[in-house]
Structures are given as structure tokens and as C-alpha cells.
mmCIF file of C-alpha atoms in Angstrom:
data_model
loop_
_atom_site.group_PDB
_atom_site.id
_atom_site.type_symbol
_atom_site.label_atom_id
_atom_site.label_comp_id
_atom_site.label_asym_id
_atom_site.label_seq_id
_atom_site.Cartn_x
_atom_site.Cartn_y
_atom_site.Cartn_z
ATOM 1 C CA UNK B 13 60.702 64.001 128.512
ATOM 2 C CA UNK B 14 64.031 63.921 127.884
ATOM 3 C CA UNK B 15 64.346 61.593 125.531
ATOM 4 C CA UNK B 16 61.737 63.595 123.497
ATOM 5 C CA UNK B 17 64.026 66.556 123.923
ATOM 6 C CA UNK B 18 67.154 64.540 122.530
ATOM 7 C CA UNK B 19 65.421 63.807 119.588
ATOM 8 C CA UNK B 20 64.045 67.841 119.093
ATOM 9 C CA UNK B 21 67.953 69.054 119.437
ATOM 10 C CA UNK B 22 69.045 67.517 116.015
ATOM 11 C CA UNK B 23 66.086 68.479 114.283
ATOM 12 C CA UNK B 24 66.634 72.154 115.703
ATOM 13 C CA UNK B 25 70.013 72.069 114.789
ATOM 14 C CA UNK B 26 69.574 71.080 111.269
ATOM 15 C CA UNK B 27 66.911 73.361 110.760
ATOM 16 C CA UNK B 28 69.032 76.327 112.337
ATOM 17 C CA UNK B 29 71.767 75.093 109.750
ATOM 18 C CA UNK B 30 70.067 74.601 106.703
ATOM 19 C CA UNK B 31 70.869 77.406 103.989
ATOM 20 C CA UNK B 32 67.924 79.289 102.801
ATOM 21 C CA UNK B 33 67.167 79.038 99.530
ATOM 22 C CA UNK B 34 68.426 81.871 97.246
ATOM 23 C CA UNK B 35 66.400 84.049 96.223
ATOM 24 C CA UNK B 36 66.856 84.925 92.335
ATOM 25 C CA UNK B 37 66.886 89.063 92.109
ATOM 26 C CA UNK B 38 68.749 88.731 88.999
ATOM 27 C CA UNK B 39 67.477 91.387 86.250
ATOM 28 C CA UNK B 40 65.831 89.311 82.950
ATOM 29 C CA UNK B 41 68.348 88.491 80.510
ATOM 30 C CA UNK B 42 67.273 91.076 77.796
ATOM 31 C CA UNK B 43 68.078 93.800 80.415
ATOM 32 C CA UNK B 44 71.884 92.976 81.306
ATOM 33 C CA UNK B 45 72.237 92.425 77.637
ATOM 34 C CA UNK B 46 71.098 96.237 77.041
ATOM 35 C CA UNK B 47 73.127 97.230 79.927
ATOM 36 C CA UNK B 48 76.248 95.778 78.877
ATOM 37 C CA UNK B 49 75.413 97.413 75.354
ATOM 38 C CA UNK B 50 74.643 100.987 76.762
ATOM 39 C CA UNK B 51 78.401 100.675 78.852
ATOM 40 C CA UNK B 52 79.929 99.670 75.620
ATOM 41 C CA UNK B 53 78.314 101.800 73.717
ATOM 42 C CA UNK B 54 79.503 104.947 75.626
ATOM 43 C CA UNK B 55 83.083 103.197 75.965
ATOM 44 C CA UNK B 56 83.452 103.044 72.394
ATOM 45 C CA UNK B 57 82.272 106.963 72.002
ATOM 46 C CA UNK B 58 83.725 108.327 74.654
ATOM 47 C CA UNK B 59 87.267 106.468 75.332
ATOM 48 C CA UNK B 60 88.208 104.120 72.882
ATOM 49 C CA UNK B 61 87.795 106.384 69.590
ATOM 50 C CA UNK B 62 89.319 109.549 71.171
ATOM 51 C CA UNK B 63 91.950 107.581 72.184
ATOM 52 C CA UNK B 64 92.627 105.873 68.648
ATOM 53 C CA UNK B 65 92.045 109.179 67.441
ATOM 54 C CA UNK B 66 95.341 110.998 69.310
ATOM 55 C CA UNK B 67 97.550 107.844 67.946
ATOM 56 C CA UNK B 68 96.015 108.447 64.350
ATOM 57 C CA UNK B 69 96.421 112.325 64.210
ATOM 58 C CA UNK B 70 99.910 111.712 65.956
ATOM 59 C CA UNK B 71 100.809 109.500 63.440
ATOM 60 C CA UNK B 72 99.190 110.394 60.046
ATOM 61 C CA UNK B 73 101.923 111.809 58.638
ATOM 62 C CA UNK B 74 104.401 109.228 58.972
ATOM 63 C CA UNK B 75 106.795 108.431 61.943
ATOM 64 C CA UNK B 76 109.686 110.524 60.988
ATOM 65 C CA UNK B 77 107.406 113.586 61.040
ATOM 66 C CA UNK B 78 105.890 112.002 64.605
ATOM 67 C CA UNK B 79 109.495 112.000 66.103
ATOM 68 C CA UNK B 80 110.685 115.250 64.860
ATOM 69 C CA UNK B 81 107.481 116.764 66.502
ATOM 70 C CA UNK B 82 108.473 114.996 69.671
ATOM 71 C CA UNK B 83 112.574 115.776 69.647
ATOM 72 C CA UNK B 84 111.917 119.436 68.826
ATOM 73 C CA UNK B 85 113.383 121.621 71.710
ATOM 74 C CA UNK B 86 110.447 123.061 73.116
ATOM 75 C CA UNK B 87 108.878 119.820 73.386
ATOM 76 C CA UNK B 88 112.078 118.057 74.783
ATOM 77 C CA UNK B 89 111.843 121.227 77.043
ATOM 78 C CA UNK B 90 108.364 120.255 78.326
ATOM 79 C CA UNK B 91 109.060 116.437 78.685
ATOM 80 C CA UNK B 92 112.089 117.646 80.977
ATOM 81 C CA UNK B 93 110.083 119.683 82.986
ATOM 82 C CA UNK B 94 107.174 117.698 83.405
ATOM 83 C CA UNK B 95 109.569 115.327 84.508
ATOM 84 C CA UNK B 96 110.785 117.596 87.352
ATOM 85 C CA UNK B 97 107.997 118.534 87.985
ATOM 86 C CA UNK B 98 106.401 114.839 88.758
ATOM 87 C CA UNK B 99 110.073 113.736 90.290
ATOM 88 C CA UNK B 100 109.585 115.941 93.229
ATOM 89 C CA UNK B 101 106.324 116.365 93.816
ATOM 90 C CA UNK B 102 105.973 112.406 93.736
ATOM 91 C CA UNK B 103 108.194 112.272 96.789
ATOM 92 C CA UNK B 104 106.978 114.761 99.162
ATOM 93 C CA UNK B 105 103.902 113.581 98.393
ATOM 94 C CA UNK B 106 104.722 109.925 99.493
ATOM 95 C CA UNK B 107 106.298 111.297 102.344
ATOM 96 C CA UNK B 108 103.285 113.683 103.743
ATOM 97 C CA UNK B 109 100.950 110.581 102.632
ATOM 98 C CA UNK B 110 102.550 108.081 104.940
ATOM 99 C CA UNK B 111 103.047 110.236 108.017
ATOM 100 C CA UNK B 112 99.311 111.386 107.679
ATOM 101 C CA UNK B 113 97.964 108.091 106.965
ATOM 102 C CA UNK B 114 99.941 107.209 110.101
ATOM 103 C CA UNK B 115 98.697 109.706 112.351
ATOM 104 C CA UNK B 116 95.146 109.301 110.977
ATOM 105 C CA UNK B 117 95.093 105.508 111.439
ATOM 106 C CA UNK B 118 97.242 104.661 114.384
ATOM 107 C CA UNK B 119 96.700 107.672 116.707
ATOM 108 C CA UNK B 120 93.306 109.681 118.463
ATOM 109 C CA UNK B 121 94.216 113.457 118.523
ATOM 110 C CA UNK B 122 92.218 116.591 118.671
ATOM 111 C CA UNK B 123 92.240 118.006 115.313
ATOM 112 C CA UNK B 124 91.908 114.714 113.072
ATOM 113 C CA UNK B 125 89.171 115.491 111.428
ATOM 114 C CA UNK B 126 90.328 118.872 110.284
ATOM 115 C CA UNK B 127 93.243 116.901 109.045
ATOM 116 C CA UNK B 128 91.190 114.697 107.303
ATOM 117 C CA UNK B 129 89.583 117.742 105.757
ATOM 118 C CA UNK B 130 92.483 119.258 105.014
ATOM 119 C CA UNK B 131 93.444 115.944 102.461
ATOM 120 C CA UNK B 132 90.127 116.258 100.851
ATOM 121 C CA UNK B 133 90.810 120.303 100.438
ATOM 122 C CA UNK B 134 92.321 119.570 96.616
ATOM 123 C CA UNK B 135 89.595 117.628 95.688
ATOM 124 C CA UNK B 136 86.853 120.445 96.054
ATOM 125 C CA UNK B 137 88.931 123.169 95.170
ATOM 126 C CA UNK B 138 89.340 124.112 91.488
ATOM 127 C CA UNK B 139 92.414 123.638 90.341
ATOM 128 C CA UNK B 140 92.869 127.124 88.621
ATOM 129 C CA UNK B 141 91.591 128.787 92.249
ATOM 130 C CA UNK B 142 95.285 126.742 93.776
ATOM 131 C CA UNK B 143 97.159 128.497 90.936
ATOM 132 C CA UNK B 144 95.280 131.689 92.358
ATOM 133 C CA UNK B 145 96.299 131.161 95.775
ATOM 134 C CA UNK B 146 100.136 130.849 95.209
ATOM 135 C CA UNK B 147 99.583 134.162 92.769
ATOM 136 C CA UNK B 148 98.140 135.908 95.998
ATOM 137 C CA UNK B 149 101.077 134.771 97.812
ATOM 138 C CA UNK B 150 104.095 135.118 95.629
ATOM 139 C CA UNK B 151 102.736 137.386 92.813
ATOM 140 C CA UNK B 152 104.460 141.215 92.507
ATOM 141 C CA UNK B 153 101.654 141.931 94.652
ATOM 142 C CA UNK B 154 100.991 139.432 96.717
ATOM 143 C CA UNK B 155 101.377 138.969 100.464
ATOM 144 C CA UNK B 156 105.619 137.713 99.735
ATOM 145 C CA UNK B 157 105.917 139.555 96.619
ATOM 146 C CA UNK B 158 107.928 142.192 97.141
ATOM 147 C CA UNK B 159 110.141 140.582 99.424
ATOM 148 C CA UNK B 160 110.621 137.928 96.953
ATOM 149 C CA UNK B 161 111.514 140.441 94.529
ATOM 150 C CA UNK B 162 113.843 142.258 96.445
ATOM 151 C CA UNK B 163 115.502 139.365 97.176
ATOM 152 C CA UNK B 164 115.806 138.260 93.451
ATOM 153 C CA UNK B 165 113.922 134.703 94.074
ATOM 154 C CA UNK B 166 111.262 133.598 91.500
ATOM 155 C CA UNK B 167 108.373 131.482 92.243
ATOM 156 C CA UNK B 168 106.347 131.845 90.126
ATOM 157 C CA UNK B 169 106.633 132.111 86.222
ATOM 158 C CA UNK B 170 109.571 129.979 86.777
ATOM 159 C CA UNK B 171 109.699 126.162 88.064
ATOM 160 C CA UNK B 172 109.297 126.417 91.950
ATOM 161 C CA UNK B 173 105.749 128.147 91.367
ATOM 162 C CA UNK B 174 105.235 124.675 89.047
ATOM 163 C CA UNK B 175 106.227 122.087 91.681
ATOM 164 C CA UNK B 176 104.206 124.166 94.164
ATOM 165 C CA UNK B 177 101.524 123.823 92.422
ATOM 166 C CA UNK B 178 101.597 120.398 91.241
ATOM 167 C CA UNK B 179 102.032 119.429 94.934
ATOM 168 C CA UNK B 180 99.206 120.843 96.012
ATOM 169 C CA UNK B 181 96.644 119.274 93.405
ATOM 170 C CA UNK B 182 98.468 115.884 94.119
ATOM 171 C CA UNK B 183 99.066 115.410 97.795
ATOM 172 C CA UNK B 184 95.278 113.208 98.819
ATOM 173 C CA UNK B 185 96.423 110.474 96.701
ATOM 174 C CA UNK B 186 98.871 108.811 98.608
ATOM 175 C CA UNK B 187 97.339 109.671 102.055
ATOM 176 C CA UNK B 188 93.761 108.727 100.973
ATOM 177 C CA UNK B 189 94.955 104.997 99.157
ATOM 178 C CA UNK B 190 96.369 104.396 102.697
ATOM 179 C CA UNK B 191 94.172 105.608 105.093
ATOM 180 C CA UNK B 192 91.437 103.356 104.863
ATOM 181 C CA UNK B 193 94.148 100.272 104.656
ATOM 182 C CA UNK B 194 95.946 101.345 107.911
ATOM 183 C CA UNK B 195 92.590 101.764 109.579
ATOM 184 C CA UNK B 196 91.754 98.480 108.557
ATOM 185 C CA UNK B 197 94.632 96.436 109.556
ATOM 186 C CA UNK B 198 94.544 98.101 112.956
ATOM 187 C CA UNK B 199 98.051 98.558 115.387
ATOM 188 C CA UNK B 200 98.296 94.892 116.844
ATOM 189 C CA UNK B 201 101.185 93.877 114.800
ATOM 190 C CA UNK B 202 102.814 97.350 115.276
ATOM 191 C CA UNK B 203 102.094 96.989 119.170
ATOM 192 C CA UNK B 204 103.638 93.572 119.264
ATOM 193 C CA UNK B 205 106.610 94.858 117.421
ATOM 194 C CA UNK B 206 107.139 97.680 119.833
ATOM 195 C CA UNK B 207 106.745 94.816 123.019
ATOM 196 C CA UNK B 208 108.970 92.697 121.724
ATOM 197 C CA UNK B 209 111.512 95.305 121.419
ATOM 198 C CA UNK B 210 111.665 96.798 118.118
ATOM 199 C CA UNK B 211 112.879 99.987 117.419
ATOM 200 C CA UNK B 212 109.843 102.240 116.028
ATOM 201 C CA UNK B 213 112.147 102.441 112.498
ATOM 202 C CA UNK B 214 112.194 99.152 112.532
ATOM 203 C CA UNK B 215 109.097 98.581 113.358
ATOM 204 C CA UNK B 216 107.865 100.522 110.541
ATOM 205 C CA UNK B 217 110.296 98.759 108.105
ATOM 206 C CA UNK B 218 109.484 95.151 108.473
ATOM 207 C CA UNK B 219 105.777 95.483 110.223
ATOM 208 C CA UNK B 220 104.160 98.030 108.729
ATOM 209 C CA UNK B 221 106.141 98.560 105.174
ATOM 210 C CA UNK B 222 105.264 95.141 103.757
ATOM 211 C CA UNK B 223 101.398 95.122 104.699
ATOM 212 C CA UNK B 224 100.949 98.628 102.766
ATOM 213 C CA UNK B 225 103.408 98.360 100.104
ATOM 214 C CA UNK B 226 100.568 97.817 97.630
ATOM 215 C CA UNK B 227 98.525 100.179 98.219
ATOM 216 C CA UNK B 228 101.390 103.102 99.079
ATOM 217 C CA UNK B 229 102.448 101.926 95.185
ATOM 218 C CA UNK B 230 98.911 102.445 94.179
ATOM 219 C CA UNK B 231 98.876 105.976 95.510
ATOM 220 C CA UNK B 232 102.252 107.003 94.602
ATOM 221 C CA UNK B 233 100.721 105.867 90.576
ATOM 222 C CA UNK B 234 97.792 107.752 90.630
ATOM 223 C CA UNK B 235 99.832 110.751 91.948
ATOM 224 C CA UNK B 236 101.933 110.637 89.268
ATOM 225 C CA UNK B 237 99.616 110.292 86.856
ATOM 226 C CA UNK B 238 98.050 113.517 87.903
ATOM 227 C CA UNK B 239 101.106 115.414 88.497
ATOM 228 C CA UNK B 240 102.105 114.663 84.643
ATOM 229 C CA UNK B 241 98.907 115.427 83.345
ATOM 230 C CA UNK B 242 97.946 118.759 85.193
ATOM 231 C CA UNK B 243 96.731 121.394 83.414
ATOM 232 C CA UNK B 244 94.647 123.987 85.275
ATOM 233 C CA UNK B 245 96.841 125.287 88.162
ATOM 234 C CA UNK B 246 100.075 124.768 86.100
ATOM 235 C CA UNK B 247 98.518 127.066 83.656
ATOM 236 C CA UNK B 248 97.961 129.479 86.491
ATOM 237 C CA UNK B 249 101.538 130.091 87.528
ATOM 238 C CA UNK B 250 103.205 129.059 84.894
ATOM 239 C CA UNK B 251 103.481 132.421 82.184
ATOM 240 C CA UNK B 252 103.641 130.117 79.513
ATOM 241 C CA UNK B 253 106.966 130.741 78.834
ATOM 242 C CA UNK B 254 108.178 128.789 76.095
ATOM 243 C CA UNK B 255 110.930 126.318 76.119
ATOM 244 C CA UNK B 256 111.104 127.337 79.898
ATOM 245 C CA UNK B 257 107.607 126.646 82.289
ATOM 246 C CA UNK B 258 105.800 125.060 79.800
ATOM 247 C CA UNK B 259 104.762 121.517 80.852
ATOM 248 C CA UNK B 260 103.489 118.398 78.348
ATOM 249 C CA UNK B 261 99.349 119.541 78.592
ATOM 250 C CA UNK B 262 100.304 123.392 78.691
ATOM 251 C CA UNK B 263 102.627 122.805 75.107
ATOM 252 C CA UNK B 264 100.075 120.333 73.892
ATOM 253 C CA UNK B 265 97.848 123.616 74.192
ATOM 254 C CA UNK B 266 100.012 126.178 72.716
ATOM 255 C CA UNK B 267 100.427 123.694 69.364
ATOM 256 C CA UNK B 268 96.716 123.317 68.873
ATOM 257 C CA UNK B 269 96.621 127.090 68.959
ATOM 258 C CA UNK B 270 99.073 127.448 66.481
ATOM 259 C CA UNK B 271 97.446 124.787 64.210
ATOM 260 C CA UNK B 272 100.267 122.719 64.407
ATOM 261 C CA UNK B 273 97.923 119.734 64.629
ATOM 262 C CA UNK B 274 100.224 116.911 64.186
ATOM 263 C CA UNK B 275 102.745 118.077 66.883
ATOM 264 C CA UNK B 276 100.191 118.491 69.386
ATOM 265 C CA UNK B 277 98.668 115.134 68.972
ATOM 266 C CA UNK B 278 102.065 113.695 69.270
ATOM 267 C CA UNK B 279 102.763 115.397 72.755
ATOM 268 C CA UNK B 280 99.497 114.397 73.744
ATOM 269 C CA UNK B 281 99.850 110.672 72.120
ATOM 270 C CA UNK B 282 102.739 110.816 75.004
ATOM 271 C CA UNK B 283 100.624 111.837 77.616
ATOM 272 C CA UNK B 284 97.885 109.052 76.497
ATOM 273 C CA UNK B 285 100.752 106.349 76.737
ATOM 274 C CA UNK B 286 101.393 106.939 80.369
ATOM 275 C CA UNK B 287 97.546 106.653 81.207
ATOM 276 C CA UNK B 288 97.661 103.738 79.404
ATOM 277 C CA UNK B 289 100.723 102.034 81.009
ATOM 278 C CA UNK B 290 98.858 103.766 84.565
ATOM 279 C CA UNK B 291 95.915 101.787 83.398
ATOM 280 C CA UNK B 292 98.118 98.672 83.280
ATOM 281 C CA UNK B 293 99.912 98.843 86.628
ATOM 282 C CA UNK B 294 96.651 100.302 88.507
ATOM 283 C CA UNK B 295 94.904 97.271 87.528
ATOM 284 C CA UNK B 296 97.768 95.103 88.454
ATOM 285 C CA UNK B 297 97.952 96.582 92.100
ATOM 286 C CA UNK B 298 94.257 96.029 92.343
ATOM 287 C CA UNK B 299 94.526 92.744 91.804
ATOM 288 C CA UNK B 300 97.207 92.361 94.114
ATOM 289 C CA UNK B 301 95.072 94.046 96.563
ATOM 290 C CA UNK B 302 92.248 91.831 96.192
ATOM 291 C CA UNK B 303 94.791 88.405 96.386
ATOM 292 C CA UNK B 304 95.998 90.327 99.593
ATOM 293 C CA UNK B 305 92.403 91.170 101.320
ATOM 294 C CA UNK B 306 91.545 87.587 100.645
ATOM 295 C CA UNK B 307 94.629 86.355 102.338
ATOM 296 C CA UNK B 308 94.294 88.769 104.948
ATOM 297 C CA UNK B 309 90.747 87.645 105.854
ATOM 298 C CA UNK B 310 91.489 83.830 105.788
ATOM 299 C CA UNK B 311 93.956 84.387 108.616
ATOM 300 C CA UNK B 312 92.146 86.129 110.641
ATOM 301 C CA UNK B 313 89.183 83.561 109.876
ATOM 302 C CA UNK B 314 91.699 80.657 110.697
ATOM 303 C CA UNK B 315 93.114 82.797 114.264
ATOM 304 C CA UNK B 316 88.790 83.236 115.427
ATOM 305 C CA UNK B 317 88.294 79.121 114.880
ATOM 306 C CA UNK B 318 91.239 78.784 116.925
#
């Protein structure tokens, strides 16, 4: 009997460890063709000739008439303050998104999922209702109003009612790009750290730093991407004051009006650069967060077989 049992182990084993055969739930051929065609198709309509389209308005009449649109001084003055505008919201933003993402990810607390909700707030909320809000709170008759005006401080119509706003639309990015990561790479490392002595800083510096630099770079992007390119609550609590609150979108708006076609494709051939170059670096990070996930899971592959 046991010799008849010897020789049903191997067979049980190899049957247990051959690989089923695949089965083939690819589409037919003629249908990825169509779908491929349908994607490009819409591509084509709905990216790549509006795009070529800015460039070409921007630049049918000639590049000297393309620059002076772009060094005029209200322009210059909306380049500036976009700039501003993105320089400090950009910041805070990486700031709040690191200490949430930390709290979120490393820590249990009553409250965390109202926190959570509290991220996600921006991204259900209009963007012209957050240019409301700070209205309600800082207008002549909102809630601060009058003390602000007593006091002789503007917020809004000026550039603190700007960065307010642009704030507000862009704080998720950073905490949401990093949430999920920190979650997923757990607090072992971070624990170790801490036994073996490390200070928290330092712990934070040399543990934690280097395994989310890519994706705290691929929020801080996509938050500046946004905070250039808002429109709705800028336009809120801004005034639309030239040469003063007006940002790149909100001038690119006042030109059209006017009919002054060529400058406004110009400013907006400006704004259409830096989603390109986003583009470019977004899908760079990707990548690198792909090469890292694959690294990433190979250890910890190699550390189970050991």
C-alpha cells in the first residue's frame, strides 16, 4: 500500500502544478481594430486639433505679433500673478498633503473618515460655490466683512482672496497621490527606525521621504497644474481687476471678449504648454512608479521565500 501511495504523490503533485490552459477571452480582431479607431477618432476631435488650433491662432500672425501679445503689461501682470498664486498655494498644499496622508495612513483616530471626507470636499463642490464661500466670509457683508474693512485689510478683490481660493480647489491632490501609497507600504520600516533609535525627523527624512518621493512629486504636479489653470473660483473673488487680480485663464477671458483673438490664444498657447510639459513629467513619474511597485513587490516576494 505504500508503495502504491509513493507512486500517487508525484502524479498528484504534478497534476496540482500543472498550469491550466488559458483560456482565450480576447475580443475578434475586427473589434479592437474599431476600438482603437473610435479612441483615436475622438483623440483627434477632441484634443489634438483644439490643441493645434491654440498654437495656430497664437501664431498666425507672425511671432513678433505672438510676443508682443505675451510681453504686454497686463499679460506680464497675469503671468506674475498666476505665478504667486501657484508659488504659495503649491506649498501649503504639500505641507497639509503630507501631514494628512500621514495621519490617514500611519495612525487609527476617531474622526478619520471625516478627514478623509473633508479631502474629497473640493472635488464635489463647484468651484464657483468655493469662490462663494470666501465672499460670505470676507465680502462687505459677510460674516468678517466689516471688521476687515475697518481694519483696512483686503481679501478679496485683491490677491489673498486669490491664493485662498486657489488653495482650496487644490489641496486633495497631494494628500490623495499619497494616501493610498503610505497605506500600502505600511509603518514597519518607520517602526524599525523609531527602535533602532531614530529621531521621528529623521525618521521621516531617510525612511519615509525616499519611498514617497515619487508620488509626493506626482501630487505636488497635478496641483500645480490646477492651481495655474483655475478659472471658476478665481473668477469668483477676483473683481477682474485689470493688470491687478487678473490671472492667465481670467485674462485669456477678458481678450476673447474684446475680440482680441490673437492675444488670447497666445495667453492660452501658454497655459497649453504647461499641460503639455505636465503631460511629460506626469507620465515620467508614472513610470517611475510602476519601475518602483515592481521593485517593491520583488522584495517582499524574495523576504516570504525566505
Amino acid at each position: 500500500m505504500s508503495a502504491v501511495l509513493e507512486n500517487i504523490k508525484p502524479a498528484d503533485a504534478t497534476v496540482a502544478q500543472a498550469p491550466r490552459k488559458a483560456t482565450n477571452t480576447l475580443e475578434p480582431g475586427w473589434v479592437r481594430y474599431v476600438l482603437i479607431a473610435v479612441a483615436l477618432i475622438f483623440l483627434t476631435l477632441f484634443l489634438f486639433v483644439p490643441l493645434v488650433a491654440v498654437f495656430a491662432e497664437a501664431l498666425k500672425n507672425g511671432w513678433d505679433v505672438y510676443k508682443e501679445a505675451i510681453l504686454e503689461p497686463d499679460a506680464l501682470a497675469a503671468i506674475k500673478l498666476t505665478l504667486i498664486a501657484a508659488g504659495i498655494s503649491v506649498p501649503l498644499n504639500l505641507v497639509f498633503g503630507v501631514a494628512a496622508a500621514w495621519c490617514i495612513a500611519k495612525f487609527d483616530f476617531r474622526g478619520k473618515s471625516v478627514l478623509l471626507t473633508l479631502i474629497d470636499l473640493p472635488f464635489s463642490v463647484s468651484p464657483v460655490i468655493a469662490g462663494l464661500i470666501y465672499v460670505l466670509m470676507f465680502g462687505s457683508q459677510g460674516w468678517f466683512g466689516p471688521w476687515l474693512m475697518d481694519h483696512d485689510i483686503k481679501i478679496l478683490f485683491a490677491v489673498p482672496g486669490i491664493v485662498l481660493a486657489t488653495v482650496f480647489i487644490t489641496f486633495p491632490f497631494v494628500a490623495r497621490e499619497l494616501i493610498p501609497l503610505m497605506q500600502a507600504q505600511g509603518s514597519e520600516e518607520e517602526e524599525a527606525a523609531l527602535v533602532l533609535g531614530a529621531s521621528g525627523w529623521a525618521t521621516f527624512r531617510r525612511v519615509t521621504l525616499p519611498n514617497i518621493k515619487w508620488g509626493l512629486l506626482y501630487g505636488v504636479i497635478l496641483c500645480n497644474a490646477r492651481a495655474m489653470g483655475e478659472f471658476g473660483a478665481v473668477s469668483v473673488v477676483s473683481g477682474h481687476i485689470r493688470g491687478e487680480t487678473n490671472t492667465m485663464p481670467l485674462q485669456v477671458e477678458i481678450l476673447y471678449n474684446e475680440y482680441n483673438f490673437t492675444a488670447a490664444f497666445a495667453i492660452a498657447s501658454l497655459l497649453a504648454l504647461l499641460a503639455l510639459v505636465t503631460l511629460a513629467v506626469k507620465s515620467f513619474i508614472e513610470w517611475r512608479l510602476h519601475q518602483n511597485r515592481k521593485v517593491n513587490a520583488q522584495m517582499q516576494a524574495n523576504t516570504t521565500e525566505h
